[in-house]
PDB file of C-alpha atoms in Angstrom:
ATOM      1  CA  ALA A  11     -12.502  11.149 -10.707  1.00  0.00           C
ATOM      2  CA  GLN A  12     -11.235   8.766  -8.182  1.00  0.00           C
ATOM      3  CA  LYS A  13      -7.905  10.510  -7.578  1.00  0.00           C
ATOM      4  CA  VAL A  14      -5.200  11.868  -4.409  1.00  0.00           C
ATOM      5  CA  THR A  15      -3.285  14.280  -4.755  1.00  0.00           C
ATOM      6  CA  GLN A  16       0.016  14.728  -2.277  1.00  0.00           C
ATOM      7  CA  ALA A  17       1.709  18.173  -3.974  1.00  0.00           C
ATOM      8  CA  GLN A  18       4.586  17.847  -1.512  1.00  0.00           C
ATOM      9  CA  THR A  19       7.546  15.625  -2.777  1.00  0.00           C
ATOM     10  CA  GLU A  20      10.043  16.049  -0.864  1.00  0.00           C
ATOM     11  CA  ILE A  21      10.503  17.907   2.796  1.00  0.00           C
ATOM     12  CA  SER A  22      13.373  18.262   4.734  1.00  0.00           C
ATOM     13  CA  VAL A  23      13.335  19.385   8.469  1.00  0.00           C
ATOM     14  CA  VAL A  24      15.607  19.247  11.441  1.00  0.00           C
ATOM     15  CA  GLU A  25      14.975  17.065  14.037  1.00  0.00           C
ATOM     16  CA  LYS A  26      12.502  17.914  16.678  1.00  0.00           C
ATOM     17  CA  GLU A  27      10.184  20.349  14.382  1.00  0.00           C
ATOM     18  CA  ASP A  28       7.387  19.834  13.332  1.00  0.00           C
ATOM     19  CA  VAL A  29       5.593  18.858   9.990  1.00  0.00           C
ATOM     20  CA  THR A  30       2.645  18.453   8.227  1.00  0.00           C
ATOM     21  CA  LEU A  31       2.169  16.332   4.905  1.00  0.00           C
ATOM     22  CA  ASP A  32      -0.619  16.987   2.846  1.00  0.00           C
ATOM     23  CA  CYS A  33      -3.331  14.748   0.952  1.00  0.00           C
ATOM     24  CA  VAL A  34      -5.965  16.155  -0.659  1.00  0.00           C
ATOM     25  CA  TYR A  35      -8.507  13.532  -2.338  1.00  0.00           C
ATOM     26  CA  GLU A  36     -11.393  13.376  -4.935  1.00  0.00           C
ATOM     27  CA  THR A  37     -14.239  11.038  -4.949  1.00  0.00           C
ATOM     28  CA  ARG A  38     -17.536  10.647  -6.128  1.00  0.00           C
ATOM     29  CA  ASP A  39     -18.643   8.482  -3.330  1.00  0.00           C
ATOM     30  CA  THR A  40     -20.553   9.138  -0.498  1.00  0.00           C
ATOM     31  CA  THR A  41     -18.748   6.289   1.355  1.00  0.00           C
ATOM     32  CA  TYR A  42     -15.194   5.917   1.602  1.00  0.00           C
ATOM     33  CA  TYR A  43     -12.292   4.941   3.460  1.00  0.00           C
ATOM     34  CA  LEU A  44      -8.665   7.169   3.327  1.00  0.00           C
ATOM     35  CA  PHE A  45      -5.453   5.635   4.775  1.00  0.00           C
ATOM     36  CA  TRP A  46      -2.165   6.306   5.352  1.00  0.00           C
ATOM     37  CA  TYR A  47       1.226   4.223   4.812  1.00  0.00           C
ATOM     38  CA  LYS A  48       4.621   4.429   5.529  1.00  0.00           C
ATOM     39  CA  GLN A  49       7.309   3.105   3.673  1.00  0.00           C
ATOM     40  CA  PRO A  50      10.630   3.492   5.249  1.00  0.00           C
ATOM     41  CA  PRO A  51      14.004   2.820   3.013  1.00  0.00           C
ATOM     42  CA  SER A  52      13.215  -1.114   3.884  1.00  0.00           C
ATOM     43  CA  GLY A  53      10.499  -1.048   1.600  1.00  0.00           C
ATOM     44  CA  GLU A  54       7.532  -2.331   3.983  1.00  0.00           C
ATOM     45  CA  LEU A  55       4.376   0.136   3.691  1.00  0.00           C
ATOM     46  CA  VAL A  56       3.272   0.037   7.023  1.00  0.00           C
ATOM     47  CA  PHE A  57      -0.215   1.183   8.039  1.00  0.00           C
ATOM     48  CA  LEU A  58      -0.803   4.258  10.277  1.00  0.00           C
ATOM     49  CA  ILE A  59      -4.248   5.159  10.020  1.00  0.00           C
ATOM     50  CA  ARG A  60      -7.844   4.104   8.461  1.00  0.00           C
ATOM     51  CA  ARG A  61     -10.369   7.319   8.548  1.00  0.00           C
ATOM     52  CA  ASN A  62     -14.028   6.660   7.083  1.00  0.00           C
ATOM     53  CA  SER A  63     -15.926   9.456   5.457  1.00  0.00           C
ATOM     54  CA  PHE A  64     -18.654   9.404   8.401  1.00  0.00           C
ATOM     55  CA  ASP A  65     -15.957  10.143  10.954  1.00  0.00           C
ATOM     56  CA  GLU A  66     -14.448  13.441  10.971  1.00  0.00           C
ATOM     57  CA  GLN A  67     -12.772  13.775  13.981  1.00  0.00           C
ATOM     58  CA  ASN A  68      -9.315  14.497  14.482  1.00  0.00           C
ATOM     59  CA  GLU A  69      -7.065  11.868  15.632  1.00  0.00           C
ATOM     60  CA  ILE A  70      -3.975  11.797  17.822  1.00  0.00           C
ATOM     61  CA  SER A  71      -1.876   9.059  18.075  1.00  0.00           C
ATOM     62  CA  GLY A  72       1.546  10.010  20.138  1.00  0.00           C
ATOM     63  CA  ARG A  73       3.930  12.492  18.097  1.00  0.00           C
ATOM     64  CA  TYR A  74       1.083  11.848  14.840  1.00  0.00           C
ATOM     65  CA  SER A  75      -2.275  13.701  14.353  1.00  0.00           C
ATOM     66  CA  TRP A  76      -4.615  13.748  11.125  1.00  0.00           C
ATOM     67  CA  ASN A  77      -6.991  16.134  10.323  1.00  0.00           C
ATOM     68  CA  PHE A  78      -9.815  14.908   8.235  1.00  0.00           C
ATOM     69  CA  GLN A  79     -11.724  17.960   6.593  1.00  0.00           C
ATOM     70  CA  LYS A  80     -14.441  16.922   4.304  1.00  0.00           C
ATOM     71  CA  SER A  81     -15.726  20.502   3.060  1.00  0.00           C
ATOM     72  CA  THR A  82     -11.800  20.431   1.409  1.00  0.00           C
ATOM     73  CA  SER A  83     -11.523  17.134   1.325  1.00  0.00           C
ATOM     74  CA  SER A  84      -8.019  16.941   2.993  1.00  0.00           C
ATOM     75  CA  PHE A  85      -6.711  14.436   5.024  1.00  0.00           C
ATOM     76  CA  ASN A  86      -3.137  15.795   6.562  1.00  0.00           C
ATOM     77  CA  PHE A  87      -0.862  14.194   8.571  1.00  0.00           C
ATOM     78  CA  THR A  88       1.168  16.205  11.151  1.00  0.00           C
ATOM     79  CA  ILE A  89       4.343  15.083  12.858  1.00  0.00           C
ATOM     80  CA  THR A  90       5.429  16.867  16.006  1.00  0.00           C
ATOM     81  CA  ALA A  91       8.726  17.103  17.482  1.00  0.00           C
ATOM     82  CA  SER A  92      10.156  15.024  14.330  1.00  0.00           C
ATOM     83  CA  GLN A  93      12.349  12.214  14.744  1.00  0.00           C
ATOM     84  CA  VAL A  94      15.578  10.718  12.450  1.00  0.00           C
ATOM     85  CA  VAL A  95      13.387   7.524  12.278  1.00  0.00           C
ATOM     86  CA  ASP A  96      10.540   9.272  11.112  1.00  0.00           C
ATOM     87  CA  SER A  97      12.226   9.530   7.471  1.00  0.00           C
ATOM     88  CA  ALA A  98      10.354   7.752   4.914  1.00  0.00           C
ATOM     89  CA  VAL A  99       8.020   8.493   1.946  1.00  0.00           C
ATOM     90  CA  TYR A 100       4.562   8.803   3.528  1.00  0.00           C
ATOM     91  CA  PHE A 101       1.532   7.557   1.123  1.00  0.00           C
ATOM     92  CA  CYS A 102      -2.011   9.000   1.047  1.00  0.00           C
ATOM     93  CA  ALA A 103      -4.683   6.219  -0.027  1.00  0.00           C
ATOM     94  CA  LEU A 104      -8.169   6.375  -0.945  1.00  0.00           C
ATOM     95  CA  ARG A 105     -10.379   3.287  -0.981  1.00  0.00           C
ATOM     96  CA  ILE A 106     -12.719   2.472  -3.843  1.00  0.00           C
ATOM     97  CA  TYR A 107     -14.717  -0.226  -4.199  1.00  0.00           C
ATOM     98  CA  THR A 108     -15.650  -1.312  -8.446  1.00  0.00           C
ATOM     99  CA  GLY A 109     -16.648  -4.607  -7.720  1.00  0.00           C
ATOM    100  CA  PHE A 110     -13.985  -5.280  -5.446  1.00  0.00           C
ATOM    101  CA  GLN A 111     -11.633  -3.221  -3.146  1.00  0.00           C
ATOM    102  CA  LYS A 112      -8.927  -1.183  -4.606  1.00  0.00           C
ATOM    103  CA  LEU A 113      -6.340   1.433  -3.135  1.00  0.00           C
ATOM    104  CA  VAL A 114      -6.028   4.489  -4.916  1.00  0.00           C
ATOM    105  CA  PHE A 115      -2.316   6.109  -3.800  1.00  0.00           C
ATOM    106  CA  GLY A 116      -0.845   9.475  -3.919  1.00  0.00           C
ATOM    107  CA  THR A 117       2.405  10.038  -5.107  1.00  0.00           C
ATOM    108  CA  GLY A 118       3.998   9.981  -2.102  1.00  0.00           C
ATOM    109  CA  THR A 119       5.898  12.450  -0.130  1.00  0.00           C
ATOM    110  CA  ARG A 120       9.614  12.146   0.842  1.00  0.00           C
ATOM    111  CA  LEU A 121      10.034  13.122   4.297  1.00  0.00           C
ATOM    112  CA  LEU A 122      13.692  13.762   5.368  1.00  0.00           C
ATOM    113  CA  VAL A 123      14.594  14.208   9.034  1.00  0.00           C
ATOM    114  CA  SER A 124      18.306  15.700   9.820  1.00  0.00           C
ATOM    115  CA  PRO A 125      19.593  15.532  12.965  1.00  0.00           C
TER     116      PRO A 125
ATOM    117  CA  ASP B  23      -0.669  -9.625  14.852  1.00  0.00           C
ATOM    118  CA  THR B  24      -0.695  -7.936  11.694  1.00  0.00           C
ATOM    119  CA  GLU B  25       2.197  -9.843   9.864  1.00  0.00           C
ATOM    120  CA  VAL B  26       2.521 -10.468   6.191  1.00  0.00           C
ATOM    121  CA  THR B  27       6.256 -12.341   5.216  1.00  0.00           C
ATOM    122  CA  GLN B  28       7.717 -12.562   2.105  1.00  0.00           C
ATOM    123  CA  THR B  29      10.421 -14.549   0.562  1.00  0.00           C
ATOM    124  CA  PRO B  30      12.845 -13.804  -0.857  1.00  0.00           C
ATOM    125  CA  LYS B  31      14.150 -10.609   0.251  1.00  0.00           C
ATOM    126  CA  HIS B  32      15.992  -9.863  -3.092  1.00  0.00           C
ATOM    127  CA  LEU B  33      16.203 -11.864  -6.059  1.00  0.00           C
ATOM    128  CA  VAL B  34      18.794 -11.336  -9.064  1.00  0.00           C
ATOM    129  CA  MET B  35      17.348 -13.008 -12.366  1.00  0.00           C
ATOM    130  CA  GLY B  36      18.052 -13.281 -16.132  1.00  0.00           C
ATOM    131  CA  MET B  37      15.487 -13.146 -18.838  1.00  0.00           C
ATOM    132  CA  THR B  38      15.293 -16.738 -19.482  1.00  0.00           C
ATOM    133  CA  ASN B  39      15.131 -17.821 -15.830  1.00  0.00           C
ATOM    134  CA  LYS B  40      11.876 -19.228 -14.019  1.00  0.00           C
ATOM    135  CA  LYS B  41      11.287 -18.197 -10.313  1.00  0.00           C
ATOM    136  CA  SER B  42       9.018 -17.836  -8.136  1.00  0.00           C
ATOM    137  CA  LEU B  43       8.248 -14.933  -5.357  1.00  0.00           C
ATOM    138  CA  LYS B  44       6.031 -16.377  -1.702  1.00  0.00           C
ATOM    139  CA  CYS B  45       3.742 -14.572   0.501  1.00  0.00           C
ATOM    140  CA  GLU B  46       2.019 -15.689   3.560  1.00  0.00           C
ATOM    141  CA  GLN B  47       0.128 -14.251   6.233  1.00  0.00           C
ATOM    142  CA  HIS B  48      -1.741 -15.940   9.489  1.00  0.00           C
ATOM    143  CA  MET B  49      -4.161 -13.485  10.276  1.00  0.00           C
ATOM    144  CA  GLY B  50      -7.223 -15.220   8.556  1.00  0.00           C
ATOM    145  CA  HIS B  51      -7.517 -12.703   6.084  1.00  0.00           C
ATOM    146  CA  ARG B  52      -9.291 -14.147   2.624  1.00  0.00           C
ATOM    147  CA  ALA B  53      -8.066 -11.493   0.134  1.00  0.00           C
ATOM    148  CA  MET B  54      -4.806 -11.164  -1.249  1.00  0.00           C
ATOM    149  CA  TYR B  55      -2.923  -8.890  -3.425  1.00  0.00           C
ATOM    150  CA  TRP B  56      -0.059  -8.451  -5.412  1.00  0.00           C
ATOM    151  CA  TYR B  57       1.527  -4.936  -6.121  1.00  0.00           C
ATOM    152  CA  LYS B  58       4.599  -4.089  -8.370  1.00  0.00           C
ATOM    153  CA  GLN B  59       6.370  -0.475  -7.036  1.00  0.00           C
ATOM    154  CA  LYS B  60       9.095   1.218  -9.073  1.00  0.00           C
ATOM    155  CA  ALA B  61      11.287   3.352  -7.831  1.00  0.00           C
ATOM    156  CA  LYS B  62       9.992   6.875  -6.569  1.00  0.00           C
ATOM    157  CA  LYS B  63       6.648   5.723  -7.232  1.00  0.00           C
ATOM    158  CA  PRO B  64       3.310   4.409  -5.625  1.00  0.00           C
ATOM    159  CA  PRO B  65       2.837   0.428  -5.505  1.00  0.00           C
ATOM    160  CA  GLU B  66       0.328  -0.479  -8.849  1.00  0.00           C
ATOM    161  CA  LEU B  67      -2.140  -3.233  -8.172  1.00  0.00           C
ATOM    162  CA  MET B  68      -1.414  -5.916 -10.080  1.00  0.00           C
ATOM    163  CA  PHE B  69      -3.852  -9.326  -8.857  1.00  0.00           C
ATOM    164  CA  VAL B  70      -6.203  -9.588  -6.333  1.00  0.00           C
ATOM    165  CA  TYR B  71      -7.527 -12.962  -4.781  1.00  0.00           C
ATOM    166  CA  SER B  72     -10.599 -12.881  -2.985  1.00  0.00           C
ATOM    167  CA  TYR B  73     -11.093 -16.669  -0.948  1.00  0.00           C
ATOM    168  CA  GLU B  74      -8.606 -18.178  -3.241  1.00  0.00           C
ATOM    169  CA  LYS B  75      -9.804 -17.276  -6.322  1.00  0.00           C
ATOM    170  CA  LEU B  76      -8.355 -14.616  -8.808  1.00  0.00           C
ATOM    171  CA  SER B  77     -10.439 -11.758  -8.916  1.00  0.00           C
ATOM    172  CA  ILE B  78      -8.584  -9.195 -10.613  1.00  0.00           C
ATOM    173  CA  ASN B  79      -5.764  -9.144 -12.870  1.00  0.00           C
ATOM    174  CA  GLU B  80      -5.273  -5.579 -13.819  1.00  0.00           C
ATOM    175  CA  SER B  81      -3.974  -6.260 -17.464  1.00  0.00           C
ATOM    176  CA  VAL B  82      -0.384  -7.319 -15.989  1.00  0.00           C
ATOM    177  CA  PRO B  83       1.718  -9.673 -18.693  1.00  0.00           C
ATOM    178  CA  SER B  84       1.318 -13.202 -18.534  1.00  0.00           C
ATOM    179  CA  ARG B  85       5.096 -13.725 -18.123  1.00  0.00           C
ATOM    180  CA  PHE B  86       3.445 -13.213 -14.759  1.00  0.00           C
ATOM    181  CA  SER B  87       1.313 -15.739 -12.962  1.00  0.00           C
ATOM    182  CA  PRO B  88      -0.057 -15.514  -9.924  1.00  0.00           C
ATOM    183  CA  GLU B  89      -1.323 -18.778  -7.479  1.00  0.00           C
ATOM    184  CA  CYS B  90      -2.868 -19.320  -4.509  1.00  0.00           C
ATOM    185  CA  PRO B  91      -2.448 -22.716  -3.002  1.00  0.00           C
ATOM    186  CA  ASN B  92      -4.793 -21.928   0.059  1.00  0.00           C
ATOM    187  CA  SER B  93      -6.097 -19.222   1.987  1.00  0.00           C
ATOM    188  CA  SER B  94      -2.578 -18.196   3.874  1.00  0.00           C
ATOM    189  CA  LEU B  95      -0.133 -18.513   0.649  1.00  0.00           C
ATOM    190  CA  LEU B  96       0.245 -16.424  -2.721  1.00  0.00           C
ATOM    191  CA  ASN B  97       2.859 -16.900  -5.060  1.00  0.00           C
ATOM    192  CA  LEU B  98       3.611 -15.146  -8.171  1.00  0.00           C
ATOM    193  CA  HIS B  99       5.773 -17.083 -10.761  1.00  0.00           C
ATOM    194  CA  LEU B 100       7.895 -15.661 -13.292  1.00  0.00           C
ATOM    195  CA  HIS B 101       9.085 -16.386 -16.209  1.00  0.00           C
ATOM    196  CA  ALA B 102      10.992 -14.728 -19.193  1.00  0.00           C
ATOM    197  CA  LEU B 103      10.892 -11.464 -17.815  1.00  0.00           C
ATOM    198  CA  GLN B 104      12.525  -8.170 -19.236  1.00  0.00           C
ATOM    199  CA  PRO B 105      14.589  -5.545 -17.423  1.00  0.00           C
ATOM    200  CA  GLU B 106      11.942  -3.203 -17.171  1.00  0.00           C
ATOM    201  CA  ASP B 107       9.948  -5.881 -14.662  1.00  0.00           C
ATOM    202  CA  SER B 108      12.912  -5.000 -12.205  1.00  0.00           C
ATOM    203  CA  ALA B 109      11.077  -3.422  -9.171  1.00  0.00           C
ATOM    204  CA  LEU B 110       9.830  -4.100  -5.346  1.00  0.00           C
ATOM    205  CA  TYR B 111       6.893  -6.341  -5.684  1.00  0.00           C
ATOM    206  CA  LEU B 112       4.686  -6.321  -2.495  1.00  0.00           C
ATOM    207  CA  CYS B 113       2.623  -8.740  -1.002  1.00  0.00           C
ATOM    208  CA  ALA B 114      -0.985  -7.195   0.691  1.00  0.00           C
ATOM    209  CA  SER B 115      -3.711  -8.914   2.372  1.00  0.00           C
ATOM    210  CA  SER B 116      -6.991  -7.898   3.849  1.00  0.00           C
ATOM    211  CA  GLN B 117     -10.099  -9.163   5.636  1.00  0.00           C
ATOM    212  CA  ASP B 118     -12.140  -8.440   2.917  1.00  0.00           C
ATOM    213  CA  ARG B 119     -15.712  -9.873   2.708  1.00  0.00           C
ATOM    214  CA  ALA B 120     -16.602 -11.304  -0.724  1.00  0.00           C
ATOM    215  CA  SER B 121     -19.925 -10.016  -0.625  1.00  0.00           C
ATOM    216  CA  GLY B 122     -21.669  -7.344   1.823  1.00  0.00           C
ATOM    217  CA  GLY B 123     -20.056  -6.573   4.937  1.00  0.00           C
ATOM    218  CA  SER B 124     -17.480  -3.499   5.454  1.00  0.00           C
ATOM    219  CA  ARG B 125     -15.761  -1.963   2.678  1.00  0.00           C
ATOM    220  CA  GLY B 126     -13.086  -0.379   4.514  1.00  0.00           C
ATOM    221  CA  GLU B 127     -10.665  -3.171   5.625  1.00  0.00           C
ATOM    222  CA  THR B 128      -7.099  -2.560   5.915  1.00  0.00           C
ATOM    223  CA  GLN B 129      -4.317  -3.716   3.794  1.00  0.00           C
ATOM    224  CA  TYR B 130      -1.580  -4.887   5.336  1.00  0.00           C
ATOM    225  CA  PHE B 131       2.095  -5.416   3.158  1.00  0.00           C
ATOM    226  CA  GLY B 132       4.874  -7.367   3.596  1.00  0.00           C
ATOM    227  CA  PRO B 133       8.688  -6.301   3.291  1.00  0.00           C
ATOM    228  CA  GLY B 134       8.535  -6.854  -0.495  1.00  0.00           C
ATOM    229  CA  THR B 135      10.823  -8.511  -2.728  1.00  0.00           C
ATOM    230  CA  ARG B 136      13.132  -6.226  -4.645  1.00  0.00           C
ATOM    231  CA  LEU B 137      13.557  -8.292  -7.912  1.00  0.00           C
ATOM    232  CA  LEU B 138      16.387  -7.149 -10.798  1.00  0.00           C
ATOM    233  CA  VAL B 139      15.941  -9.000 -13.955  1.00  0.00           C
ATOM    234  CA  LEU B 140      19.153  -8.649 -15.613  1.00  0.00           C
TER     235      LEU B 140
END
């Protein structure tokens, strides 16, 4: 199966708390790509990160960090010192190739950061 | 510049109307996509254009008709829609080399058109 699971439907935190969004994937491909997108209430899907299956290094970008572990098929996303502007729905996605490129999205995690 | 633009932002139409959604990108991307997103759901792929040719139609009803006039523009023509077609319609683009090349190009999304069918 080619599948992405985001088990956390909704998370509520208070500003300045750290929060981790979980993503577990299933794929039969040996080469694959994983993505995180942010969707604020305005609706636009904002690209955050792309990671390929050969690169297991963790990545940090400002308050955002990603932990990719092939052994557990997980690609988790942590926001440090959360802010109200981080409130959004976050989607994890797997790129599959079946003659054309297709994104398989997880169901999304809604993050609500309160002041 | 990773901008994809979509017009209109909001659209209300009756079931007998004909309308069009427009999408434009100037990143030199050769693949463009239409997605439909219902509330509290992830986006669902509708159509894929690669090098201005329709590559994929994900079993979308014929009341949705895509068009790619050139490599920068993508339209979605709407006719005789049903209330259940009310949704956020997202356009995306990626570099997407038609054969060979990297298979991991990122899809960049526009802000979407919120469609309400009455």
